[in-house]
Amino acid sequence: MKANSNLKRVLDSGKFAVTAELGPPASTDSKIINKKAKILKGSIDAFNVTDGQTAVVRMASWATCLIAKQQGLEPIVQMTTRDRNRIALQMDILGVAALGIKNILCLTGDHTSFGNHPKAKGVWDVDSIQLIRIVKKMRDENKFASGDEMDVSPSLYIGASANPFAEPFEFRVPRLAKKVAEGADFIQTQCIFNIQKFTEWMKIVCEKGLHTKVKILAGITPIKSIGAAKYMKNKVPGMDVPDSLIDRLESVPKENVSKEGIKIAVETIQKLQQVEGVAGIHLMAIEWEEIVPEIIKSAGLYPRP
Amino acid sequence: MMGQEKKPIEEVLDSLDGKKKIAVIGCGGCSTVFHTGGIEEVNEMAEILTKQGKKVTPIGLPFAVFACYKPFSSMFVEKFKKDLKECDAVLMMSCGDGLQTIREILDEELGVEKPIYPATNALGVSGGGPAKFIEKCQACGDCVVGKTAGICPLTECPKGLLNGPCGGTRQDGKCEVDPEKDCAWNLIYNRLKNIGELDKINNFVESHDWSKVTRPRVFEREPLDIHKHLGRTKEVIESLGI
Ligand code: SF4
Ligand code: SF4
């Protein structure tokens, strides 16, 4: 495989990897990107930039990646199939690789109806698994989806997502297997609050031997407030937030809720480190990037290799 | 069938502003089933327009006479050639397909080129009834439902995903986009299981061939012998005692 990213290096060396999300601004404010990048620097192996998450217009993932990359961090460009057909996707893949981005996360994307332009037409010319195959074919066979050849192909480490909590549960491992078969090198999962269910899923993943074929980074979201926890439980489809977690947050004095949230995140990381097949974590501290270094240090994952 | 709804009457009246003599044409097919352009609706529309001071010729097509099938609809429409010639505008109470088929009959067969306005919004191929209809097929030209337990993922899933569900399927198996609707892939998974074809979900499905929907699509077919077929329909109806 031609990919040679820092993330790949860390994962291949068997070290527990750490990635984190850097939310792009809904403006041209590059200062905020630099600020977030400086905070994350040193605490992570690579950062993700979301691509129109919840179908809200924000700065393009690739552009935000390039700005933050100047601070010396390694980007993972996220690419959804919601807004681009196979022609535009391949053009962007060529572009991001030529600009020195070495990791890509292939996603389906949230539905347009959730965002701030609900009248927009969703594209979905291809799905995330078909996108994985396209990137792999470009990288490993020097070929476009059409079969046409190219001389210099993109060296990208290919990522995909997995949600162990969405229904139908029994379909979630076969779906992961499909992503792996089509070329996913690493996986970043949905935020894990229900550790028991995640462990159950990982057990099946390991029984199928998938953990030896793909590096799985477990998704972690520190919870800042009880409102945020309830919102994720009730409003974000595909999320599994157990009542026990909300009870725990409600049991501490109001001013300590975010501290408790951080504590839960650290405990979760430590528990997940013990789960067979988990190769690292992916921190999604939504609009709370400044908390990442503290969590990484408390979890004993600092300094980074 | 073509799912459809009535346009708001204000929009219809707006489009007919300044036109005095109106021919209102219905459809005996889907528009009758959907109550958008059956004989009753054509007559109701005629009444409304008459109250607005317009002179109306209602041309309802009887049940099973599709506006979109020229051999049927032209037989009826041509009987009104005189009124159509004299009218200022045609109001069409069918889907856009029926409307344009009638437009062609008027222009090409009857030689009367008139403004023609829709009273209906077409909403897509849908089946079911008598009361509830669900869009099930978008006529993609390359049917894949043999791989998906007879359930169309392009239409049933708002994202048209071909290789399994997105990450948003709710805990109760409902769709991330609509909590009232089952996730297409939950339905597909369960039905594949029930029919003993679960292994199919492991197969990679290639990116869809959308070249088959390059529009407009034109088809050439052997013309139907209508009288022979109507006779057969009658026979079958009688033999089934319907
Ligand atoms: S795949 Fe779906 S849209 Fe295409 S023909 Fe079959 S049912 Fe219709
Ligand atoms: S929840 Fe199911 S039906 Fe809804 S968009 Fe996702 S995959 Fe499609």
Coordinates of C-alpha atoms and ligand atoms in Angstrom, one line a residue:
Chain A
M1 CA 0.0 0.0 0.0
K2 CA 1.3 3.4 -1.0
A3 CA -0.1 5.4 2.0
N4 CA 2.5 6.8 4.3
S5 CA 0.8 8.9 6.9
N6 CA 1.7 9.5 10.5
L7 CA -1.5 7.9 11.5
K8 CA -0.6 4.8 9.6
R9 CA 2.9 4.8 11.1
V10 CA 1.5 5.0 14.7
L11 CA -1.1 2.3 14.1
D12 CA 1.4 0.0 12.3
S13 CA 3.8 0.3 15.2
G14 CA 1.1 -1.1 17.5
K15 CA 0.9 2.1 19.6
F16 CA -2.5 3.2 20.8
A17 CA -3.5 6.0 18.3
V18 CA -5.2 9.2 19.1
T19 CA -7.2 11.3 16.6
A20 CA -9.5 14.3 17.3
E21 CA -12.0 16.3 15.4
L22 CA -11.5 19.9 14.5
G23 CA -14.7 21.6 13.7
P24 CA -14.5 24.0 10.8
P25 CA -15.9 27.5 11.1
A26 CA -19.1 28.7 9.4
S27 CA -17.1 31.6 8.0
T28 CA -13.7 32.4 6.5
D29 CA -12.2 32.8 10.0
S30 CA -8.8 31.1 9.6
K31 CA -7.7 32.4 13.0
I32 CA -10.0 30.1 14.8
I33 CA -8.7 27.2 12.8
N34 CA -5.1 28.0 13.8
K35 CA -6.2 28.5 17.4
K36 CA -7.8 25.0 17.5
A37 CA -4.8 23.5 15.7
K38 CA -2.4 24.9 18.2
I39 CA -4.5 23.5 21.1
L40 CA -4.5 20.0 19.5
K41 CA -0.8 20.0 18.5
G42 CA 1.2 17.5 20.4
S43 CA -1.8 15.7 21.9
I44 CA -2.9 13.8 18.8
D45 CA -1.5 11.8 15.9
A46 CA -3.9 13.3 13.3
F47 CA -7.0 15.5 13.2
N48 CA -10.3 15.1 11.3
V49 CA -12.2 18.0 9.8
T50 CA -15.9 17.3 9.3
D51 CA -17.4 17.8 5.8
G52 CA -20.7 19.7 6.2
Q53 CA -21.6 17.9 9.3
T54 CA -25.4 17.8 9.9
A55 CA -25.7 19.3 6.5
V56 CA -24.9 22.8 7.7
V57 CA -22.6 24.9 5.5
R58 CA -19.2 25.3 7.0
M59 CA -15.7 25.8 5.5
A60 CA -14.7 22.9 3.2
S61 CA -13.0 20.0 5.0
W62 CA -10.0 20.1 2.7
A63 CA -9.5 23.8 3.1
T64 CA -9.7 23.7 6.8
C65 CA -7.3 20.7 6.8
L66 CA -4.7 22.7 4.8
I67 CA -4.9 25.7 7.1
A68 CA -4.5 23.7 10.2
K69 CA -1.8 21.6 8.6
Q70 CA 0.4 24.6 8.5
Q71 CA 0.7 24.3 12.3
G72 CA 2.5 21.0 11.8
L73 CA -0.4 18.6 12.4
E74 CA -1.6 15.8 10.2
P75 CA -5.0 16.1 8.7
I76 CA -7.7 13.5 7.9
V77 CA -10.0 15.0 5.3
Q78 CA -13.6 13.8 5.6
M79 CA -15.5 13.3 2.4
T80 CA -19.2 12.7 2.2
T81 CA -21.1 11.5 -0.8
R82 CA -24.0 13.8 0.0
D83 CA -22.9 16.9 -2.0
R84 CA -20.7 15.5 -4.8
N85 CA -21.1 12.9 -7.6
R86 CA -18.4 10.5 -8.5
I87 CA -16.8 13.0 -10.9
A88 CA -16.5 15.7 -8.2
L89 CA -15.4 13.2 -5.6
Q90 CA -12.5 12.0 -7.7
M91 CA -11.5 15.5 -8.6
D92 CA -11.3 16.4 -4.9
I93 CA -9.4 13.2 -4.2
L94 CA -6.8 14.2 -6.7
G95 CA -6.6 17.7 -5.3
V96 CA -6.3 16.8 -1.6
A97 CA -3.6 14.2 -2.3
A98 CA -1.7 16.6 -4.4
L99 CA -1.9 19.2 -1.6
G100 CA -0.3 16.8 0.8
I101 CA -3.2 15.4 2.7
K102 CA -2.5 11.7 3.5
N103 CA -5.6 10.4 5.2
I104 CA -9.3 10.4 4.0
L105 CA -12.4 9.3 5.8
C106 CA -15.2 8.2 3.4
L107 CA -18.7 8.9 4.6
T108 CA -22.3 8.9 3.5
G109 CA -23.1 12.2 5.2
D110 CA -26.1 13.5 7.2
H111 CA -29.3 14.0 5.3
T112 CA -29.8 17.5 3.8
S113 CA -33.1 17.8 5.7
F114 CA -31.2 18.2 9.0
G115 CA -29.2 21.2 7.9
N116 CA -29.6 24.9 7.2
H117 CA -30.4 24.3 3.6
P118 CA -33.2 21.7 3.8
K119 CA -34.3 22.5 0.2
A120 CA -31.0 21.4 -1.2
K121 CA -30.8 18.3 -3.4
G122 CA -28.9 15.4 -1.9
V123 CA -26.6 13.8 -4.4
W124 CA -25.6 10.3 -3.2
D125 CA -24.5 9.2 -6.6
V126 CA -22.3 6.7 -4.7
D127 CA -22.5 5.5 -1.1
S128 CA -19.6 5.4 1.3
I129 CA -18.6 1.9 0.5
Q130 CA -18.5 2.6 -3.2
L131 CA -16.4 5.7 -2.4
I132 CA -13.9 3.5 -0.5
R133 CA -13.6 1.3 -3.5
I134 CA -13.0 4.3 -5.7
V135 CA -10.2 5.7 -3.5
K136 CA -8.6 2.3 -3.3
K137 CA -8.7 1.8 -7.0
M138 CA -7.2 5.2 -7.6
R139 CA -4.5 4.6 -5.1
D140 CA -3.6 0.9 -5.8
E141 CA -4.4 0.5 -9.4
N142 CA -3.8 4.0 -10.7
K143 CA -7.3 4.0 -12.2
F144 CA -10.3 6.2 -12.0
A145 CA -13.8 4.7 -11.3
S146 CA -14.2 4.7 -15.1
G147 CA -11.2 2.5 -15.6
D148 CA -9.1 5.3 -17.2
E149 CA -5.5 5.3 -16.0
M150 CA -3.6 8.1 -14.3
D151 CA 0.2 8.4 -13.9
V152 CA 0.6 9.8 -10.4
S153 CA -2.0 8.4 -8.1
P154 CA -3.1 9.6 -4.6
S155 CA -1.3 8.1 -1.6
L156 CA -4.2 8.1 0.8
Y157 CA -4.7 6.1 4.0
I158 CA -8.4 5.1 3.7
G159 CA -10.8 5.5 6.6
A160 CA -14.4 4.7 7.1
S161 CA -16.9 5.0 9.9
A162 CA -18.9 2.4 11.8
N163 CA -21.8 2.8 14.1
P164 CA -22.2 -0.3 16.3
F165 CA -25.3 1.2 17.9
A166 CA -27.6 1.7 14.9
E167 CA -30.1 -0.9 13.9
P168 CA -30.2 -3.5 12.5
F169 CA -27.4 -4.5 15.0
E170 CA -26.7 -7.8 13.3
F171 CA -26.0 -6.0 10.1
R172 CA -23.4 -3.7 11.6
V173 CA -20.5 -6.2 11.6
P174 CA -21.2 -7.5 8.0
R175 CA -21.3 -3.8 7.0
L176 CA -17.9 -3.2 8.5
A177 CA -16.6 -6.3 6.7
K178 CA -17.8 -4.8 3.5
K179 CA -16.0 -1.6 4.1
V180 CA -12.8 -3.6 4.9
A181 CA -13.2 -5.8 1.9
E182 CA -13.5 -2.7 -0.3
G183 CA -10.4 -1.1 1.1
A184 CA -10.8 0.6 4.4
D185 CA -7.5 0.8 6.3
F186 CA -8.9 2.3 9.5
I187 CA -12.3 2.9 11.1
Q188 CA -13.5 5.6 13.4
T189 CA -16.6 4.7 15.2
Q190 CA -19.7 6.6 16.4
C191 CA -19.4 8.1 19.9
I192 CA -19.4 5.3 22.5
F193 CA -21.5 5.8 25.6
N194 CA -22.8 2.3 25.9
I195 CA -19.6 0.4 26.5
Q196 CA -21.3 -2.9 27.0
K197 CA -22.9 -2.8 23.6
F198 CA -19.7 -1.7 22.0
T199 CA -17.8 -4.6 23.6
E200 CA -20.4 -7.0 22.3
W201 CA -19.9 -5.6 18.8
M202 CA -16.1 -5.7 19.1
K203 CA -16.4 -9.3 20.1
I204 CA -18.1 -10.2 16.9
V205 CA -15.6 -8.1 15.0
C206 CA -12.7 -10.0 16.5
E207 CA -14.4 -13.4 16.0
K208 CA -14.6 -12.5 12.3
G209 CA -10.9 -11.5 12.4
L210 CA -11.7 -8.1 11.1
H211 CA -9.5 -6.4 13.8
T212 CA -6.5 -7.9 12.1
K213 CA -7.4 -6.4 8.8
V214 CA -8.4 -2.9 9.8
K215 CA -7.4 -0.5 12.7
I216 CA -10.4 0.4 14.8
L217 CA -10.4 3.8 16.6
A218 CA -13.2 4.0 19.2
G219 CA -15.2 7.2 19.1
I220 CA -15.2 9.3 22.3
T221 CA -17.3 12.4 23.0
P222 CA -16.8 14.2 26.3
I223 CA -20.2 15.5 27.5
K224 CA -20.2 19.2 28.6
S225 CA -23.7 19.4 30.0
I226 CA -26.8 17.4 30.8
G227 CA -28.6 19.3 28.0
A228 CA -26.0 18.0 25.5
A229 CA -26.4 14.4 26.8
K230 CA -30.2 14.6 26.5
Y231 CA -29.9 16.2 23.1
M232 CA -27.7 13.4 21.8
K233 CA -30.0 10.8 23.4
N234 CA -33.2 12.1 21.9
K235 CA -32.3 14.1 18.9
V236 CA -29.3 12.5 17.2
P237 CA -30.4 9.4 15.3
G238 CA -28.1 6.4 15.7
M239 CA -26.8 7.5 19.1
D240 CA -27.0 5.3 22.2
V241 CA -26.8 7.3 25.4
P242 CA -27.8 5.1 28.4
D243 CA -30.0 6.6 31.1
S244 CA -27.3 5.6 33.7
L245 CA -24.9 8.1 32.1
I246 CA -27.5 10.9 32.4
D247 CA -28.2 9.8 36.0
R248 CA -24.6 10.1 36.8
L249 CA -24.3 13.6 35.3
E250 CA -27.4 14.6 37.2
S251 CA -26.0 13.3 40.5
V252 CA -23.2 15.9 40.7
P253 CA -23.6 19.6 41.5
K254 CA -24.4 21.6 38.4
E255 CA -21.0 23.4 38.3
N256 CA -19.2 20.0 38.2
V257 CA -21.1 18.4 35.3
S258 CA -18.5 19.2 32.7
K259 CA -15.8 17.9 35.0
E260 CA -17.8 14.7 35.4
G261 CA -18.2 14.5 31.6
I262 CA -14.4 14.7 31.3
K263 CA -14.0 12.0 33.9
I264 CA -16.5 9.7 32.1
A265 CA -14.5 10.3 28.9
V266 CA -11.2 9.4 30.5
E267 CA -12.7 6.3 32.2
T268 CA -14.3 5.2 28.9
I269 CA -10.9 5.6 27.1
Q270 CA -9.2 3.5 29.8
K271 CA -11.9 0.8 29.6
L272 CA -11.7 0.7 25.8
Q273 CA -8.0 0.3 25.9
Q274 CA -8.7 -3.1 27.4
V275 CA -11.1 -4.2 24.7
E276 CA -9.6 -6.6 22.2
G277 CA -9.2 -5.1 18.8
V278 CA -9.4 -1.4 19.7
A279 CA -6.3 0.3 18.1
G280 CA -6.9 3.8 19.3
I281 CA -9.5 6.5 20.0
H282 CA -11.1 9.3 18.0
L283 CA -12.1 12.2 20.2
M284 CA -15.0 14.2 19.0
A285 CA -15.2 17.1 21.5
I286 CA -17.8 19.1 19.6
E287 CA -17.0 22.9 19.9
W288 CA -14.9 21.9 22.9
E289 CA -11.5 21.2 21.3
E290 CA -9.6 22.9 24.2
I291 CA -10.4 20.0 26.5
V292 CA -8.6 17.4 24.3
P293 CA -5.1 17.8 25.8
E294 CA -6.4 17.4 29.3
I295 CA -8.3 14.2 28.4
I296 CA -5.3 12.8 26.6
K297 CA -3.0 13.5 29.5
S298 CA -5.5 12.2 32.1
A299 CA -5.9 9.0 30.1
G300 CA -2.1 8.5 30.1
L301 CA -1.8 8.9 26.4
Y302 CA 0.6 11.8 26.4
P303 CA 3.1 12.3 24.9
R304 CA 2.3 11.1 21.4
P305 CA 4.8 8.8 19.6
Chain B
M1 CA -49.2 4.8 -10.7
M2 CA -48.3 8.4 -10.7
G3 CA -48.9 9.9 -7.3
Q4 CA -50.3 13.4 -7.4
E5 CA -51.9 16.2 -5.6
K6 CA -54.1 19.2 -6.5
K7 CA -52.3 22.5 -6.9
P8 CA -53.7 25.2 -4.6
I9 CA -56.8 26.8 -6.3
E10 CA -55.2 30.2 -6.1
E11 CA -52.2 29.1 -8.2
V12 CA -54.6 27.6 -10.7
L13 CA -56.7 30.8 -10.9
D14 CA -53.5 32.9 -11.2
S15 CA -52.4 30.9 -14.2
L16 CA -55.8 31.4 -15.9
D17 CA -55.8 35.2 -15.2
G18 CA -57.1 37.0 -18.2
K19 CA -58.3 33.9 -20.0
K20 CA -62.0 33.7 -20.6
K21 CA -62.8 30.4 -22.4
I22 CA -61.3 27.4 -20.6
A23 CA -61.3 23.8 -21.6
V24 CA -60.8 21.6 -18.5
I25 CA -59.4 18.1 -19.3
G26 CA -59.2 15.3 -16.8
C27 CA -57.7 11.8 -16.8
G28 CA -59.3 8.5 -16.2
G29 CA -56.2 6.9 -14.9
C30 CA -54.1 7.8 -11.9
S31 CA -55.8 11.2 -11.6
T32 CA -59.1 9.5 -11.0
V33 CA -57.6 7.3 -8.3
F34 CA -55.9 10.2 -6.7
H35 CA -59.0 12.5 -6.9
T36 CA -57.1 15.1 -8.8
G37 CA -58.7 14.8 -12.3
G38 CA -61.5 12.3 -12.4
I39 CA -64.8 13.3 -13.9
E40 CA -66.1 14.6 -10.6
E41 CA -63.1 16.8 -10.1
V42 CA -63.3 18.1 -13.6
N43 CA -66.9 19.1 -13.0
E44 CA -66.1 20.7 -9.7
M45 CA -63.3 22.7 -11.3
A46 CA -65.7 23.7 -14.1
E47 CA -68.1 25.0 -11.4
I48 CA -65.4 27.0 -9.7
L49 CA -64.2 28.6 -12.9
T50 CA -67.8 29.3 -14.0
K51 CA -68.3 31.2 -10.7
Q52 CA -65.2 33.2 -11.6
G53 CA -67.0 34.3 -14.8
K54 CA -65.3 32.0 -17.2
K55 CA -66.9 30.0 -19.9
V56 CA -65.9 26.4 -19.4
T57 CA -65.9 23.2 -21.4
P58 CA -65.3 20.2 -19.1
I59 CA -63.7 17.2 -20.8
G60 CA -63.7 14.4 -18.2
L61 CA -62.2 11.1 -19.3
P62 CA -63.9 8.0 -18.0
F63 CA -62.2 5.6 -15.6
A64 CA -59.3 3.6 -17.2
V65 CA -58.9 6.1 -20.0
F66 CA -55.4 7.4 -19.4
A67 CA -54.7 10.9 -20.6
C68 CA -51.1 9.7 -21.2
Y69 CA -52.1 7.1 -23.7
K70 CA -52.7 8.8 -27.0
P71 CA -54.9 6.1 -28.7
F72 CA -57.3 6.4 -25.7
S73 CA -57.3 10.1 -24.9
S74 CA -57.3 11.4 -28.5
M75 CA -60.6 9.5 -29.1
F76 CA -62.2 11.6 -26.5
V77 CA -60.4 14.8 -26.9
E78 CA -61.0 15.1 -30.6
K79 CA -64.8 15.1 -30.0
F80 CA -64.3 18.6 -28.5
K81 CA -62.2 19.9 -31.3
K82 CA -64.5 22.9 -31.9
D83 CA -64.4 24.0 -28.2
L84 CA -60.7 23.5 -28.0
K85 CA -60.2 25.6 -31.1
E86 CA -62.2 28.4 -29.6
C87 CA -60.8 28.3 -26.0
D88 CA -58.2 30.7 -24.7
A89 CA -56.5 28.1 -22.5
V90 CA -56.6 24.5 -21.5
L91 CA -56.5 23.5 -17.9
M92 CA -55.1 20.0 -17.5
M93 CA -56.1 18.0 -14.4
S94 CA -53.5 15.2 -14.7
C95 CA -49.8 14.6 -14.1
G96 CA -47.3 16.4 -16.3
D97 CA -47.1 13.3 -18.4
G98 CA -50.8 13.4 -19.2
L99 CA -50.6 17.2 -19.8
Q100 CA -47.9 16.9 -22.3
T101 CA -49.5 14.0 -24.1
I102 CA -52.6 16.0 -24.5
R103 CA -50.5 19.0 -25.6
E104 CA -49.1 16.9 -28.4
I105 CA -52.6 15.7 -29.4
L106 CA -53.7 19.3 -29.6
D107 CA -50.7 20.6 -31.5
E108 CA -50.0 17.7 -33.7
E109 CA -53.3 15.8 -34.3
L110 CA -55.9 18.6 -33.9
G111 CA -53.7 21.5 -35.0
V112 CA -54.8 23.7 -32.2
E113 CA -51.9 25.3 -30.3
K114 CA -53.2 26.7 -27.0
P115 CA -51.7 27.7 -23.7
I116 CA -52.0 24.7 -21.4
Y117 CA -51.7 24.9 -17.6
P118 CA -51.4 22.3 -14.9
A119 CA -53.9 21.9 -12.0
T120 CA -51.9 19.1 -10.5
N121 CA -48.4 18.4 -9.1
A122 CA -47.0 14.9 -9.9
L123 CA -45.3 13.3 -7.0
G124 CA -43.7 10.2 -8.3
V125 CA -44.4 6.6 -9.1
S126 CA -46.3 5.1 -6.2
G127 CA -48.3 2.1 -5.5
G128 CA -50.9 0.9 -2.9
G129 CA -54.4 2.1 -2.4
P130 CA -57.2 2.4 -2.0
A131 CA -56.3 5.1 0.5
K132 CA -52.6 5.0 1.1
F133 CA -49.9 5.1 -1.6
I134 CA -46.2 4.9 -1.2
E135 CA -43.5 5.9 -3.6
K136 CA -41.7 2.7 -4.4
C137 CA -39.8 3.1 -7.7
Q138 CA -38.1 6.0 -9.4
A139 CA -37.9 4.3 -12.7
C140 CA -34.1 4.3 -12.6
G141 CA -33.8 2.0 -15.6
D142 CA -31.6 -0.6 -14.0
C143 CA -33.6 -2.4 -11.4
V144 CA -31.6 -3.8 -8.4
V145 CA -34.3 -5.1 -6.2
G146 CA -33.4 -8.7 -7.0
K147 CA -30.4 -8.1 -4.6
T148 CA -32.5 -6.3 -2.0
A149 CA -35.4 -8.6 -1.2
G150 CA -37.8 -6.9 -3.6
I151 CA -37.5 -3.5 -1.7
C152 CA -36.0 -0.6 -3.7
P153 CA -33.2 1.0 -1.7
L154 CA -32.9 3.9 -4.2
T155 CA -36.4 5.0 -3.4
E156 CA -37.2 3.6 0.1
C157 CA -33.9 5.1 1.5
P158 CA -33.8 8.9 1.4
K159 CA -30.1 8.6 0.5
G160 CA -30.5 5.8 -2.0
L161 CA -27.8 3.7 -0.4
L162 CA -27.1 0.4 -2.2
N163 CA -24.7 -1.3 0.3
G164 CA -26.5 -1.2 3.5
P165 CA -27.8 1.4 6.0
C166 CA -26.2 4.7 7.0
G167 CA -25.1 5.2 10.6
G168 CA -28.2 7.1 11.5
T169 CA -30.8 4.3 11.8
R170 CA -32.7 4.8 15.0
Q171 CA -32.7 2.3 17.9
D172 CA -36.2 1.3 16.9
G173 CA -35.2 0.6 13.3
K174 CA -36.7 3.8 12.0
C175 CA -35.0 6.1 9.5
E176 CA -32.8 9.0 10.6
V177 CA -34.7 11.3 8.2
D178 CA -38.2 10.4 9.3
P179 CA -38.9 8.8 12.7
E180 CA -42.2 7.5 11.4
K181 CA -40.7 5.6 8.5
D182 CA -38.8 2.2 8.7
C183 CA -35.2 2.3 7.6
A184 CA -35.1 0.8 4.2
W185 CA -32.2 -1.4 5.2
N186 CA -33.9 -2.6 8.3
L187 CA -36.7 -3.8 6.0
I188 CA -34.3 -5.2 3.5
Y189 CA -32.3 -7.0 6.2
N190 CA -35.4 -8.6 7.8
R191 CA -36.9 -9.6 4.5
L192 CA -33.7 -11.1 3.2
K193 CA -33.5 -13.1 6.4
N194 CA -37.1 -14.3 6.0
I195 CA -36.7 -15.4 2.4
G196 CA -33.3 -17.2 3.1
E197 CA -31.2 -14.8 1.1
L198 CA -29.3 -13.1 3.9
D199 CA -25.9 -13.9 2.4
K200 CA -26.7 -11.3 -0.3
I201 CA -26.1 -8.4 2.1
N202 CA -22.4 -9.3 2.0
N203 CA -22.1 -8.7 -1.7
F204 CA -20.7 -5.4 -2.9
V205 CA -23.2 -3.5 -5.1
E206 CA -21.4 -1.3 -7.8
S207 CA -22.1 2.4 -8.2
H208 CA -25.5 2.7 -9.9
D209 CA -25.7 3.2 -13.6
W210 CA -27.5 6.5 -13.8
S211 CA -26.9 6.8 -17.6
K212 CA -30.2 5.1 -18.0
V213 CA -32.0 8.2 -16.7
T214 CA -30.5 10.6 -19.2
R215 CA -33.6 12.5 -20.1
P216 CA -35.8 12.5 -22.0
R217 CA -36.1 8.7 -22.5
V218 CA -37.8 7.7 -25.7
F219 CA -39.2 4.2 -26.4
E220 CA -40.4 2.6 -29.6
R221 CA -43.0 -0.2 -29.1
E222 CA -45.3 -2.2 -31.3
P223 CA -48.7 -0.4 -31.1
L224 CA -51.3 -2.3 -29.0
D225 CA -54.5 -3.6 -30.6
I226 CA -56.8 -1.8 -28.2
H227 CA -60.0 -3.5 -29.2
K228 CA -58.6 -7.0 -28.9
H229 CA -57.3 -6.1 -25.4
L230 CA -60.4 -4.5 -24.2
G231 CA -62.3 -7.6 -25.3
R232 CA -60.0 -9.7 -23.3
T233 CA -60.3 -7.5 -20.2
K234 CA -64.1 -7.9 -20.5
E235 CA -63.7 -11.7 -20.7
V236 CA -61.4 -11.9 -17.7
I237 CA -63.6 -9.7 -15.6
E238 CA -66.6 -11.8 -16.4
S239 CA -64.8 -15.1 -15.8
L240 CA -63.7 -13.8 -12.3
G241 CA -67.2 -12.7 -11.5
I242 CA -65.9 -9.2 -10.6
Ligands
SF4_1 S1 -34.1 -0.2 -8.5 FE1 -35.8 0.9 -7.6 S2 -36.0 2.8 -8.9 FE2 -34.8 1.3 -10.1 S3 -36.3 0.2 -11.3 FE3 -36.0 -1.0 -9.5 S4 -37.6 -0.3 -8.1 FE4 -37.5 1.2 -9.7
SF4_2 S1 -31.8 5.4 8.2 FE1 -32.0 3.8 6.7 S2 -33.5 4.5 5.2 FE2 -32.9 6.3 6.5 S3 -31.3 7.3 5.3 FE3 -30.2 5.9 6.7 S4 -30.0 4.0 5.5 FE4 -31.5 5.2 4.4

